[in-house]
Tab-separated table of C-alpha atoms in Angstrom:
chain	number	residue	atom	x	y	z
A	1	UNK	CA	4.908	-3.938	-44.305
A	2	UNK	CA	1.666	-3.686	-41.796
A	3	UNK	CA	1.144	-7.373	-40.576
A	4	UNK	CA	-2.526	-8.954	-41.923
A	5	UNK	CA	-5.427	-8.634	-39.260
A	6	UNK	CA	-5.200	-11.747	-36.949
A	7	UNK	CA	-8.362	-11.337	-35.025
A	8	UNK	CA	-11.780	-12.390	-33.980
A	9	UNK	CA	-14.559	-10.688	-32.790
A	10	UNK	CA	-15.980	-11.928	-29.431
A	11	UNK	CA	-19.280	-10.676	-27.703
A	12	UNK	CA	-19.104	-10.362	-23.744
A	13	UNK	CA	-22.322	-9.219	-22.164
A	14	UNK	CA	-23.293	-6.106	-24.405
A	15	UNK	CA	-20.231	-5.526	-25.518
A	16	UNK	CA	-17.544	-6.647	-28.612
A	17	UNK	CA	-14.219	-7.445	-28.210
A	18	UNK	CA	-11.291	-8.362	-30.841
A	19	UNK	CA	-9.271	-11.626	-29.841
A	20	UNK	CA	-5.863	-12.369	-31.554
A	21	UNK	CA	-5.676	-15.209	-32.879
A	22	UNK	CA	-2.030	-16.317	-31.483
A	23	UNK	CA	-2.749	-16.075	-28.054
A	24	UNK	CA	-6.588	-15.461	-27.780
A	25	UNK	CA	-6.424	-12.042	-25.735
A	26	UNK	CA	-9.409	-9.528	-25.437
A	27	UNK	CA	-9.001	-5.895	-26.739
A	28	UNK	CA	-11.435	-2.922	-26.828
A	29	UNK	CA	-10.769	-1.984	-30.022
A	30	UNK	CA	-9.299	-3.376	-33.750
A	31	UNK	CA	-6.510	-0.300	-32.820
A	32	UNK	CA	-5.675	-1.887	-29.706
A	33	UNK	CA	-5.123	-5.325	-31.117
A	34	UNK	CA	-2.817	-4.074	-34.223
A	35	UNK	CA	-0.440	-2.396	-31.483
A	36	UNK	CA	-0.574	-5.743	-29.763
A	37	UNK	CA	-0.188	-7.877	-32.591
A	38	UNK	CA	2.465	-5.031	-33.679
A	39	UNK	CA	4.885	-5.493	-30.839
A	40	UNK	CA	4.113	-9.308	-29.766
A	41	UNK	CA	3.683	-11.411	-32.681
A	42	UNK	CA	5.756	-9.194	-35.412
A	43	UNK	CA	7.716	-12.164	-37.149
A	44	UNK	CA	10.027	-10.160	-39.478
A	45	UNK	CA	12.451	-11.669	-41.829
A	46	UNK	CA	15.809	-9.623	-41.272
A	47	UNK	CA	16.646	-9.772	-45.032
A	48	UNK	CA	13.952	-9.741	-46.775
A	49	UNK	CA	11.272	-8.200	-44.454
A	50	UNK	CA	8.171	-10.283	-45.377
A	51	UNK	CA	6.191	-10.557	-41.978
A	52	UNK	CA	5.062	-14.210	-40.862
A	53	UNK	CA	2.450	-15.085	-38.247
A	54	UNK	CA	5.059	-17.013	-35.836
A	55	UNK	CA	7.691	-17.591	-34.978
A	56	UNK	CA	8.270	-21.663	-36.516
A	57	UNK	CA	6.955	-20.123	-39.848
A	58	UNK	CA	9.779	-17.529	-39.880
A	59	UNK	CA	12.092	-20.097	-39.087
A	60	UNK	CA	11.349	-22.177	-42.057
A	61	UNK	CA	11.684	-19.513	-44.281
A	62	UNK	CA	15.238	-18.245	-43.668
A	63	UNK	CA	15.718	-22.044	-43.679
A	64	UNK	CA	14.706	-22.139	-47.405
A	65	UNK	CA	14.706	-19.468	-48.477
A	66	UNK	CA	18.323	-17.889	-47.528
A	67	UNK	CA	19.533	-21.064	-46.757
A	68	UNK	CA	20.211	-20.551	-42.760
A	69	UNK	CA	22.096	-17.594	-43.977
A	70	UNK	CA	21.510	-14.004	-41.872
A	71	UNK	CA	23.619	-10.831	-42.120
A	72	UNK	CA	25.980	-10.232	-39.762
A	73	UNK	CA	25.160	-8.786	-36.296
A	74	UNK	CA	26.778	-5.333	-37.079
A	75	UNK	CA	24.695	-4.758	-40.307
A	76	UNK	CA	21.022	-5.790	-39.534
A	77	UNK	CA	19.123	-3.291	-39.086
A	78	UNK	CA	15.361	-4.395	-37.371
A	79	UNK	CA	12.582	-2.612	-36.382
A	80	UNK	CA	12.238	-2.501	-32.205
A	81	UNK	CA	10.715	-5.351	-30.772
A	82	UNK	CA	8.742	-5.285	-27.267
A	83	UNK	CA	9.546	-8.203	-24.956
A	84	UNK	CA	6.842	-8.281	-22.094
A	85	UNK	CA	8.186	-7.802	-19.287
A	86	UNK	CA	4.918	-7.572	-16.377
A	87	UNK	CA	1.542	-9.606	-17.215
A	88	UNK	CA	-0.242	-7.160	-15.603
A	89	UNK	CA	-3.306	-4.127	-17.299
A	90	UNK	CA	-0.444	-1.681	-16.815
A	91	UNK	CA	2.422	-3.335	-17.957
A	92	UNK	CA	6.168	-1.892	-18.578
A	93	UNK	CA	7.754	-2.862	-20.806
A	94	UNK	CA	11.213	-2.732	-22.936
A	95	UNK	CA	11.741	-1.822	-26.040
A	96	UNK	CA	15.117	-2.562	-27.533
A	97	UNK	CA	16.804	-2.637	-31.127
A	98	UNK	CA	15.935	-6.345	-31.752
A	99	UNK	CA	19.340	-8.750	-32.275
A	100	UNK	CA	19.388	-11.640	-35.049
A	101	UNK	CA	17.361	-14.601	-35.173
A	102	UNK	CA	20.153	-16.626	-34.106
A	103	UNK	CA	21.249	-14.493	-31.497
A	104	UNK	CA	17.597	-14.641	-29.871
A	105	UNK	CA	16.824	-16.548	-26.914
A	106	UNK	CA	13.243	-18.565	-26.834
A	107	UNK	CA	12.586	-17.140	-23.464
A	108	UNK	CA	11.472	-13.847	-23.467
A	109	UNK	CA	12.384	-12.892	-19.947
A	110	UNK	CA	15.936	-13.878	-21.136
A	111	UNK	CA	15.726	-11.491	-24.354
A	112	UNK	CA	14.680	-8.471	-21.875
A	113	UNK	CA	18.633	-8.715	-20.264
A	114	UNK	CA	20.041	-8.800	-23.977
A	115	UNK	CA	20.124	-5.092	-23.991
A	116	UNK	CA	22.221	-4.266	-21.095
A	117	UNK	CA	24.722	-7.434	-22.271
A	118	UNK	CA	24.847	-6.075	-25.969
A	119	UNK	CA	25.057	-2.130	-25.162
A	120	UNK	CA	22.056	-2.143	-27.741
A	121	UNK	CA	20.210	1.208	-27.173
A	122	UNK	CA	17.063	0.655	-25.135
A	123	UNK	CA	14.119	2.941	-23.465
A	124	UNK	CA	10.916	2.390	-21.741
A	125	UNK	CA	7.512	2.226	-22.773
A	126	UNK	CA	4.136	1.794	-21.163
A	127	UNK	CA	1.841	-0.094	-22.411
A	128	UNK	CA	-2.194	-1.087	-21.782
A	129	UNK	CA	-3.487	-3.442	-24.177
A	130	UNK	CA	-7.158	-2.663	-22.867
A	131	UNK	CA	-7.029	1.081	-23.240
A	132	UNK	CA	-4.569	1.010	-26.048
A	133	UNK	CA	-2.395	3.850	-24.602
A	134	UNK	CA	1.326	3.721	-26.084
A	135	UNK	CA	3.619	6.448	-25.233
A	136	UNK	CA	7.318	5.687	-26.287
A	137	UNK	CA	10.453	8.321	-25.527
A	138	UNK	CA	12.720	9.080	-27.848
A	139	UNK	CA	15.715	6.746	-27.517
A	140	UNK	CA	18.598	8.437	-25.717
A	141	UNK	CA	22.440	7.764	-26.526
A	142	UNK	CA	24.378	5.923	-23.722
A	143	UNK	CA	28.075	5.446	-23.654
A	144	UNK	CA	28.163	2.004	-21.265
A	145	UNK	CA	26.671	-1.136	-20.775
A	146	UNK	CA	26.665	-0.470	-17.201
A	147	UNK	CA	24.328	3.358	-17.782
A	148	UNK	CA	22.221	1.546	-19.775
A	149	UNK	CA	21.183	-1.563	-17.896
A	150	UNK	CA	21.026	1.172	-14.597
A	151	UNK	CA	18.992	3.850	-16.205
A	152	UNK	CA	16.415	0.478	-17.352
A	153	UNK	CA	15.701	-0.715	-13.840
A	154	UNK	CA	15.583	3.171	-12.372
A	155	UNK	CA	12.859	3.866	-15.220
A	156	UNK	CA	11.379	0.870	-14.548
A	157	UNK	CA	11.149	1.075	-11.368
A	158	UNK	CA	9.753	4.588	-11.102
A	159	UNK	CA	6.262	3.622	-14.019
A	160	UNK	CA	5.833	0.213	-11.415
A	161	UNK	CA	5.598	3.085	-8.561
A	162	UNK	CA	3.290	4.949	-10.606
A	163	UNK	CA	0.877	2.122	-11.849
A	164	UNK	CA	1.262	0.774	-8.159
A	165	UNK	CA	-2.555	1.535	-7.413
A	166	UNK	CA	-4.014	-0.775	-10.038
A	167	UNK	CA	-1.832	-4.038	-8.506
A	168	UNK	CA	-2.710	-6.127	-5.957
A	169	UNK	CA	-1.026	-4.579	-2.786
A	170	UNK	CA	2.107	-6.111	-1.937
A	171	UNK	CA	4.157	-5.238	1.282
A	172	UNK	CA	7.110	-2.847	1.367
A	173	UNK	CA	10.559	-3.727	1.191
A	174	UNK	CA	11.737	-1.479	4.189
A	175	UNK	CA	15.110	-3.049	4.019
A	176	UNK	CA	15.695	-6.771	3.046
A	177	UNK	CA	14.551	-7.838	6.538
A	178	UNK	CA	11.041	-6.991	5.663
A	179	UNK	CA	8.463	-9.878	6.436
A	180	UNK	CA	6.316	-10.319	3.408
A	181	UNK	CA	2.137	-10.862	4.106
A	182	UNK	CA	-0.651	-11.458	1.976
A	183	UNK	CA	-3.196	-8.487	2.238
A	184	UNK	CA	-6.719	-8.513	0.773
A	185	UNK	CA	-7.218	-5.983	-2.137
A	186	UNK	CA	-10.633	-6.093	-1.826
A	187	UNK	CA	-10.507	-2.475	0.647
A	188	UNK	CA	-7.324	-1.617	-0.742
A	189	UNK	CA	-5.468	-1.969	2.269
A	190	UNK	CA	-2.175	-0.326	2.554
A	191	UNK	CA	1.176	-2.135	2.158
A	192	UNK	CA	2.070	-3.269	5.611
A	193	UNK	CA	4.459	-5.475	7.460
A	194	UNK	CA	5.296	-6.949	10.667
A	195	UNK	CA	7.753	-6.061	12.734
A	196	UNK	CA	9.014	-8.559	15.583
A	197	UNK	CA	13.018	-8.343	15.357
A	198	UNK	CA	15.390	-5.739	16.466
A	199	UNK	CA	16.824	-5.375	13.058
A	200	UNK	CA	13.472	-4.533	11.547
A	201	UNK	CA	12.115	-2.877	14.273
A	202	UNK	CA	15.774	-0.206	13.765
A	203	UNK	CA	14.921	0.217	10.471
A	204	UNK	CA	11.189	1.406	11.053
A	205	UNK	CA	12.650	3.732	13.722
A	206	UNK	CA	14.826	5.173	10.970
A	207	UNK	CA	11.557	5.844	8.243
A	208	UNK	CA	9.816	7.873	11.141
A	209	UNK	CA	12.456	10.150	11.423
A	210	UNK	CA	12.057	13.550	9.806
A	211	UNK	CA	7.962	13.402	8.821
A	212	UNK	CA	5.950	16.011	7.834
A	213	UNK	CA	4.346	17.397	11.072
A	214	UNK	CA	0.895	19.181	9.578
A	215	UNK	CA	-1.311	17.136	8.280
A	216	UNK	CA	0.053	14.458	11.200
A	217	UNK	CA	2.351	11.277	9.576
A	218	UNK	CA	1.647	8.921	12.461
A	219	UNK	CA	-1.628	7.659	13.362
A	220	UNK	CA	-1.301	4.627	16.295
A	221	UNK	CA	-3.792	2.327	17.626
A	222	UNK	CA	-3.177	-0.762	19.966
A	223	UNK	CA	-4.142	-4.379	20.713
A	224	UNK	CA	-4.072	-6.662	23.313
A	225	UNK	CA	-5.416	-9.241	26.065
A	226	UNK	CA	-7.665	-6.405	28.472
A	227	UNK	CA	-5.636	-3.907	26.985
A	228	UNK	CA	-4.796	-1.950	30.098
A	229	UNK	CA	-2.621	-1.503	33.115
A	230	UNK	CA	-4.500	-4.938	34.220
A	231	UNK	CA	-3.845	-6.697	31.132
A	232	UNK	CA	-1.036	-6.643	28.122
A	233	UNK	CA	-0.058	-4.865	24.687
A	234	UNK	CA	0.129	-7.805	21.975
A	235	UNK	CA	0.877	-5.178	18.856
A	236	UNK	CA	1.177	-1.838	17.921
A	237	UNK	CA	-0.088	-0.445	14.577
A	238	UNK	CA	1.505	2.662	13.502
A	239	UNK	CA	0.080	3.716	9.845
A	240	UNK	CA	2.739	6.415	7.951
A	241	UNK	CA	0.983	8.986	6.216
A	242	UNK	CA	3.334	10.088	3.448
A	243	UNK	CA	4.223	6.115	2.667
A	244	UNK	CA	0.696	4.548	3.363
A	245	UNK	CA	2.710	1.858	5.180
A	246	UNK	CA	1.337	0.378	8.115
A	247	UNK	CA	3.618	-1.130	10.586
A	248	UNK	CA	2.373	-4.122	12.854
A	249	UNK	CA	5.011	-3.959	16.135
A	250	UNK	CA	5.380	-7.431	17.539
A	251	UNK	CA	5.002	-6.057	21.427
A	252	UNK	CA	4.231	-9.199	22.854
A	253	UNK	CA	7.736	-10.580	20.449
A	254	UNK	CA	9.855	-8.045	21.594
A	255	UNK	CA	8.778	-7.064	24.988
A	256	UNK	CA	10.511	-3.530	26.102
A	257	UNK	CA	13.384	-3.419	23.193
A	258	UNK	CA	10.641	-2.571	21.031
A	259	UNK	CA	10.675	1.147	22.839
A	260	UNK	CA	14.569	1.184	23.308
A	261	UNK	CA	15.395	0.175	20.087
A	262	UNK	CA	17.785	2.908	18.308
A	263	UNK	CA	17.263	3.367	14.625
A	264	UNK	CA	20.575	2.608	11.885
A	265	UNK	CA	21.213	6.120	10.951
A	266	UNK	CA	19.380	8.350	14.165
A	267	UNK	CA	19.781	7.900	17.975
A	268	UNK	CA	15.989	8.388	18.628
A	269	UNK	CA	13.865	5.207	19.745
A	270	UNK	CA	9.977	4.473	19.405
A	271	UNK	CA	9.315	5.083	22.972
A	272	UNK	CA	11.790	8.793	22.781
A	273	UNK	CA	8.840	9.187	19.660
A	274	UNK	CA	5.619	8.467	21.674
A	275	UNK	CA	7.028	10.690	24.199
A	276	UNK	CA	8.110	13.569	22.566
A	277	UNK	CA	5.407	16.332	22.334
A	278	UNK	CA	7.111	18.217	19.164
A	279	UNK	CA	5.927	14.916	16.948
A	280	UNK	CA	2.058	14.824	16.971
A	281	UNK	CA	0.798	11.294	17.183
A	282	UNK	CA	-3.091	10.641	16.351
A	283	UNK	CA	-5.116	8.393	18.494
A	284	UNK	CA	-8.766	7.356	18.700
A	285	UNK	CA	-9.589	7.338	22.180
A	286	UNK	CA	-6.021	7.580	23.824
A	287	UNK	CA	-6.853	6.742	27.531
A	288	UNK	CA	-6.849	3.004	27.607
A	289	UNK	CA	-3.693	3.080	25.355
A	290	UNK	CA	-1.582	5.402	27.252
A	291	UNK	CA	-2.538	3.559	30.225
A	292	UNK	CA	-1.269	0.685	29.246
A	293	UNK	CA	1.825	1.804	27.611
A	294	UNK	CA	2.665	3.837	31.227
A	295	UNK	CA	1.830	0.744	33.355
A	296	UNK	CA	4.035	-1.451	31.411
A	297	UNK	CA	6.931	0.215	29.599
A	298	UNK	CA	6.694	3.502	31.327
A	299	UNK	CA	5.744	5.538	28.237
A	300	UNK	CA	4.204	8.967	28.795
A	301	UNK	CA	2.847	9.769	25.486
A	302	UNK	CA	2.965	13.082	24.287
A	303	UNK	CA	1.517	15.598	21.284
A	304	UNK	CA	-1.202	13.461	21.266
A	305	UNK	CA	-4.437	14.139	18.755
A	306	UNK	CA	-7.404	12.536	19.835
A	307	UNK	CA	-10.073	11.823	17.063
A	308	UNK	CA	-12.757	10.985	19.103
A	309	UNK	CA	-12.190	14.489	20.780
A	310	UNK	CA	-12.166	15.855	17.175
A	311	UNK	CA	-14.868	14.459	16.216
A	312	UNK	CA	-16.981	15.571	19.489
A	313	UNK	CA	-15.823	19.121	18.731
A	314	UNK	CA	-17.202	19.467	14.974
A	315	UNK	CA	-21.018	18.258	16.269
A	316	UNK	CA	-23.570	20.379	15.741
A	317	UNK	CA	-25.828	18.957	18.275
A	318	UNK	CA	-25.652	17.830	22.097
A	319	UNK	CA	-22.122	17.027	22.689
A	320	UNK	CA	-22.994	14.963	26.134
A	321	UNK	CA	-21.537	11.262	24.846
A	322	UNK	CA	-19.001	10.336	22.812
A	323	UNK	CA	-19.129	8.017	19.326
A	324	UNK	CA	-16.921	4.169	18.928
A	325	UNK	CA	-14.231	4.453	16.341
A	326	UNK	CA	-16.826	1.971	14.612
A	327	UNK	CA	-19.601	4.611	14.144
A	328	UNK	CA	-17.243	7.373	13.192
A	329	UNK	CA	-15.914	5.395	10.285
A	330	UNK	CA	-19.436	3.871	9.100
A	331	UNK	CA	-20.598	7.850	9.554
A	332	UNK	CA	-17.419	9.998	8.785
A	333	UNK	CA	-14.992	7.885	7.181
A	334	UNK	CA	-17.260	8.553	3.125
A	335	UNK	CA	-16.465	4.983	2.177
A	336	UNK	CA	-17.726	3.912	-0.776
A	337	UNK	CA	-20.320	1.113	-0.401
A	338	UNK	CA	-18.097	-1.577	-1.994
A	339	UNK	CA	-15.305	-0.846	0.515
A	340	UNK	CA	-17.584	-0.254	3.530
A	341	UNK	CA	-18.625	-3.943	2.903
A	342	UNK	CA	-15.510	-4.869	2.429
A	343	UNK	CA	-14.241	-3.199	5.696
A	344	UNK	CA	-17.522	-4.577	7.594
A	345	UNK	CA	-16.772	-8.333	6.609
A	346	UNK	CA	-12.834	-7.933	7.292
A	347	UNK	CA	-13.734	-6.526	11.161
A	348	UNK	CA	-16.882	-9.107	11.563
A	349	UNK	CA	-13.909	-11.628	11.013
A	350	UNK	CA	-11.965	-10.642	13.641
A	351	UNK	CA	-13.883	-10.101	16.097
A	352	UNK	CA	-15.435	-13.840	15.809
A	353	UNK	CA	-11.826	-14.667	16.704
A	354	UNK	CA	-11.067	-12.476	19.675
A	355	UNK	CA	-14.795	-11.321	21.140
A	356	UNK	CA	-16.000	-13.779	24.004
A	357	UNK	CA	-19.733	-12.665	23.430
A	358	UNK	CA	-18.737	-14.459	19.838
A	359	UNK	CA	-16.942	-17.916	21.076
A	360	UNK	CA	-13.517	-16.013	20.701
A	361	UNK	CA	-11.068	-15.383	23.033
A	362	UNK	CA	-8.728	-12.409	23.534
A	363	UNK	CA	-5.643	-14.653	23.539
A	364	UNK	CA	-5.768	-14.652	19.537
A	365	UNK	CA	-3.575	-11.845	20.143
A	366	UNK	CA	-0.563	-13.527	21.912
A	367	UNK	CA	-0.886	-16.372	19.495
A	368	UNK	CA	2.050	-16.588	17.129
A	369	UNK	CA	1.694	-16.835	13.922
A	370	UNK	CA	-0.572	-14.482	13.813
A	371	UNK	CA	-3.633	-15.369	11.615
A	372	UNK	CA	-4.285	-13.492	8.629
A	373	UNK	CA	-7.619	-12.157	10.184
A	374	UNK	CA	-6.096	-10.937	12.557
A	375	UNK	CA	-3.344	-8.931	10.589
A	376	UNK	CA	-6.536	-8.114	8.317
A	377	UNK	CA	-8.042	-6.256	11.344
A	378	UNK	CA	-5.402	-4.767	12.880
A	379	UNK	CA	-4.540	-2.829	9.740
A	380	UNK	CA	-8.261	-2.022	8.978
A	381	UNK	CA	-8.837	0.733	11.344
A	382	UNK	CA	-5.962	2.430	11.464
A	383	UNK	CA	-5.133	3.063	8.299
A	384	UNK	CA	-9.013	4.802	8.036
A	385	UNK	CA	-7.862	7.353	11.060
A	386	UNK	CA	-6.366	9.662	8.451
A	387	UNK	CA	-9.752	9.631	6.606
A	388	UNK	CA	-11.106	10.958	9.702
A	389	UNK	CA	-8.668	13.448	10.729
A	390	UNK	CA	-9.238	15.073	7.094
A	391	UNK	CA	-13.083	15.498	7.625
A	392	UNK	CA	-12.799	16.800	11.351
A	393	UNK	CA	-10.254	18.753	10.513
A	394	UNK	CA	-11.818	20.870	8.048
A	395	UNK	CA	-15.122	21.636	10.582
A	396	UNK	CA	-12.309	22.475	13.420
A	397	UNK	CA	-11.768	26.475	14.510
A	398	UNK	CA	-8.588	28.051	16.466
A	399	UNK	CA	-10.494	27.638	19.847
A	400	UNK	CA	-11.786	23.947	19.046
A	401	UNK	CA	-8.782	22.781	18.296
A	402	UNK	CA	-7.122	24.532	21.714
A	403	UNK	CA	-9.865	22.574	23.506
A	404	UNK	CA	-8.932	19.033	21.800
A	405	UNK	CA	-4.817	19.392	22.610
A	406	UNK	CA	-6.250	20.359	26.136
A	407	UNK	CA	-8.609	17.528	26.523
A	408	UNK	CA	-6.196	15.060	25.032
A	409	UNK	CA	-3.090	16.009	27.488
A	410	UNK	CA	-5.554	15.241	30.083
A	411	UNK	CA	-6.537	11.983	28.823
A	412	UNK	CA	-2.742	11.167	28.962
A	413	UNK	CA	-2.593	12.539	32.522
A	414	UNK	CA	-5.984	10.722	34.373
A	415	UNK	CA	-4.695	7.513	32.317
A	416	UNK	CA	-1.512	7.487	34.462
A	417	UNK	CA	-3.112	8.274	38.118
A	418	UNK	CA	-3.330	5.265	40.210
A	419	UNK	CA	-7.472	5.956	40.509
A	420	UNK	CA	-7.852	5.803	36.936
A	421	UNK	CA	-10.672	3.034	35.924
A	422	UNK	CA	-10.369	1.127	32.458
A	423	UNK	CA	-13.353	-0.178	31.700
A	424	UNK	CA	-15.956	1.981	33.344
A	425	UNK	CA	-19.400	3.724	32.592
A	426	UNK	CA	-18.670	7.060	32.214
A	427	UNK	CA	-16.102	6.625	29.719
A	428	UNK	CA	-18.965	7.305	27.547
A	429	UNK	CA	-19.238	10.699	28.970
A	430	UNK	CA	-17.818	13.568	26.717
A	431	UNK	CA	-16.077	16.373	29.235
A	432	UNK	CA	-17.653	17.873	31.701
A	433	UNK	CA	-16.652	21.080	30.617
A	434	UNK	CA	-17.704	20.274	27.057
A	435	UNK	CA	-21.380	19.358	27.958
A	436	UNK	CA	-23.059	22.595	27.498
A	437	UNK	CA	-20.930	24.138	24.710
């Protein structure tokens, strides 16, 4: 028996939607709000199948009608039922052979768990009441309780991974020490999480073991108070290309056992990472960083990419300065306008905090908590260097890119001599040798 139409028909802007009438939703289309009404609001009597509108009105009918009576567990057979399990666009949810009325529970989270405890057959279904897309698999035969409440989560868990992208970012669980932080959706901003214990900081070392060396998995960038040889490292962002995970490493926390930390399951340590030329490590602008990192931990960075080298090699025209990581990613980073505001306001933000020109103060850094403008922005750039590495690296030739590993290895090299200056003029300068290419 099809249940009767319980709708409405709403106008939004220039558009018509269909409400239900039980619990006033919005669909596209009259299809979209049968399927709904279909697997939410399908009062069936088990004996005599006549459909009711809720669930009270169901009630009173077995009540008077059969007297309280229902078949027994073993011989009702009921159409599947869909308990809700995510109010989200894409949602999952389970659908499972439905038990009697007096076996239900009132809460539907509970009723999602009666599957597993019954050893009722079950599969997984997902479902988007806007675009009224329904794709159900068959239902497979399990021999335990314990196969079928497994294979539920690992299914699951697997459409959540897939419909990931249209849910508000929330940060990996690297192990159950990860440190949970609001992030603002509107750039998208990858999952990240900060690091500032030992036991975190082991497991991290452990996820960058074993990347995928071409295109490059790490891209690094660092903060601090006069971030230099004169001044102090406050974090380290390190953005994973395969995961999208950004990691935020408490330096100023954890002080030196942030670079001699081993990981759980592999000997290596950050610092044996930064150093190690067979792992290529992307920077933008590496001299100021790898002076720092020498002066105060004794790092000597190696297989270093620079992208402001990169993106000096793929001009077309005088190649006699070089561009701010700001003006590559407003130029080179093909942001959509939506997100380019987005990323404008979220840097604008933190550099009111930390800029002295703006009433800020570099200290922000070393202050703990951190403040979530301040995670905001020190995820914001580096998660774009990939972006950037993608567009140069399409323009780049054999003998370009010979130049750039060059150039960058000296970086790393005039960054550690005691005559190096930080801060000065001709930082600006592309090579020498580059000038009249």
């Amino acid at each position: 028996m099809q249940p009767p139409s319980t709708s409405t028909r709403t106008s939004i802007g220039s558009s018509e939607r269909e409400t239900c009438s039980s619990c006033a939703r919005l669909f596209k289309s009259k299809h979209a709000l049968d399927q709904h009404v279909k697997a939410i609001h399908n009062f069936d009597c088990i004996s005599c199948r006549r459909h009711f509108k809720s669930a009270a009105a169901l009630s009173d009918h077995t009540r008077d009608v059969h007297g309280g009576r229902l078949p027994a567990p073993q011989q009702a057979t009921t159409p599947p039922e869909r308990v809700s399990q995510y109010s989200v666009q894409d949602s999952v949810a389970v659908t499972r052979s439905a038990p009697p009325l007096h076996q239900r529970n009132a809460n539907p989270r509970a009723n999602g768990n009666d599957a597993a405890r019954n050893g009722t057959k079950a599969t997984v279904t997902t479902a988007c009441c806007v675009d009224s897309v329904s794709q159900t698999s068959a239902t497979p035969r399990y021999k335990t309780r314990a196969w079928v409440a497994n294979n539920i989560v690992n299914k699951i868990t697997s459409r959540s991974q897939t419909a990931a992208l249209a849910l508000p970012r929330a940060v990996p669980t690297l192990t159950a020490f990860a440190c949970p932080i609001a992030i603002s959706s509107e750039l998208l901003l990858p999952p990240y999480c900060l690091v500032d214990t030992a036991t975190v900081l082991a497991a991290v070392v452990d996820a960058l073991s074993g990347l995928p060396t071409q295109p490059p998995s790490i891209y690094i960038d660092l903060e601090g108070v006069n971030l230099s040889r004169h001044g102090s490292i406050s974090i380290l962002q390190l953005h994973v290309l395969p995961t999208r995970h950004t990691y935020l490493i408490d330096i100023y926390t954890l002080r030196g056992e942030a670079f001699t930390t081993h990981g759980l399951s592999v000997g290596q340590t950050l610092g044996a990472l930064l150093e190690s030329p067979d792992i290529p490590k992307v920077f933008f602008d590496v001299r100021n960083d790898s002076d720092a990192l020498h002066a105060h931990f004794g790092i000597r960075l190696g297989g270093i990419q620079d992208l402001q080298l990169m993106e000096l090699a793929t001009r077309k025209f005088a190649r006699r300065t070089v561009k701010s990581l700001v003006r590559c990613i407003e130029q080179d980073s093909q942001l959509t306008l939506r997100d380019r505001t987005a990323w404008m306001k979220c840097k604008d933000d933190g550099v009111r905090l930390f800029l002295p020109e703006r009433g800020g103060s570099y200290e922000v850094f070393d202050q703990r908590p951190l403040s979530a403008e301040i995670l905001r922005y020190c995820v914001q750039d580096v998660h774009l260097l990939p972006r950037l590495w993608t567009r140069y690296d399409r323009k780049m030739t054999k003998k370009w890119w010979w130049r750039v590993g060059r150039e960058s290895a000296e970086r790393v090299r005039s960054s550690q001599s005691s005559d190096y200056v930080s801060h000065g003029k001709d930082k600006a300068l592309a090579p020498k040798s580059w000038r009249n290419l």
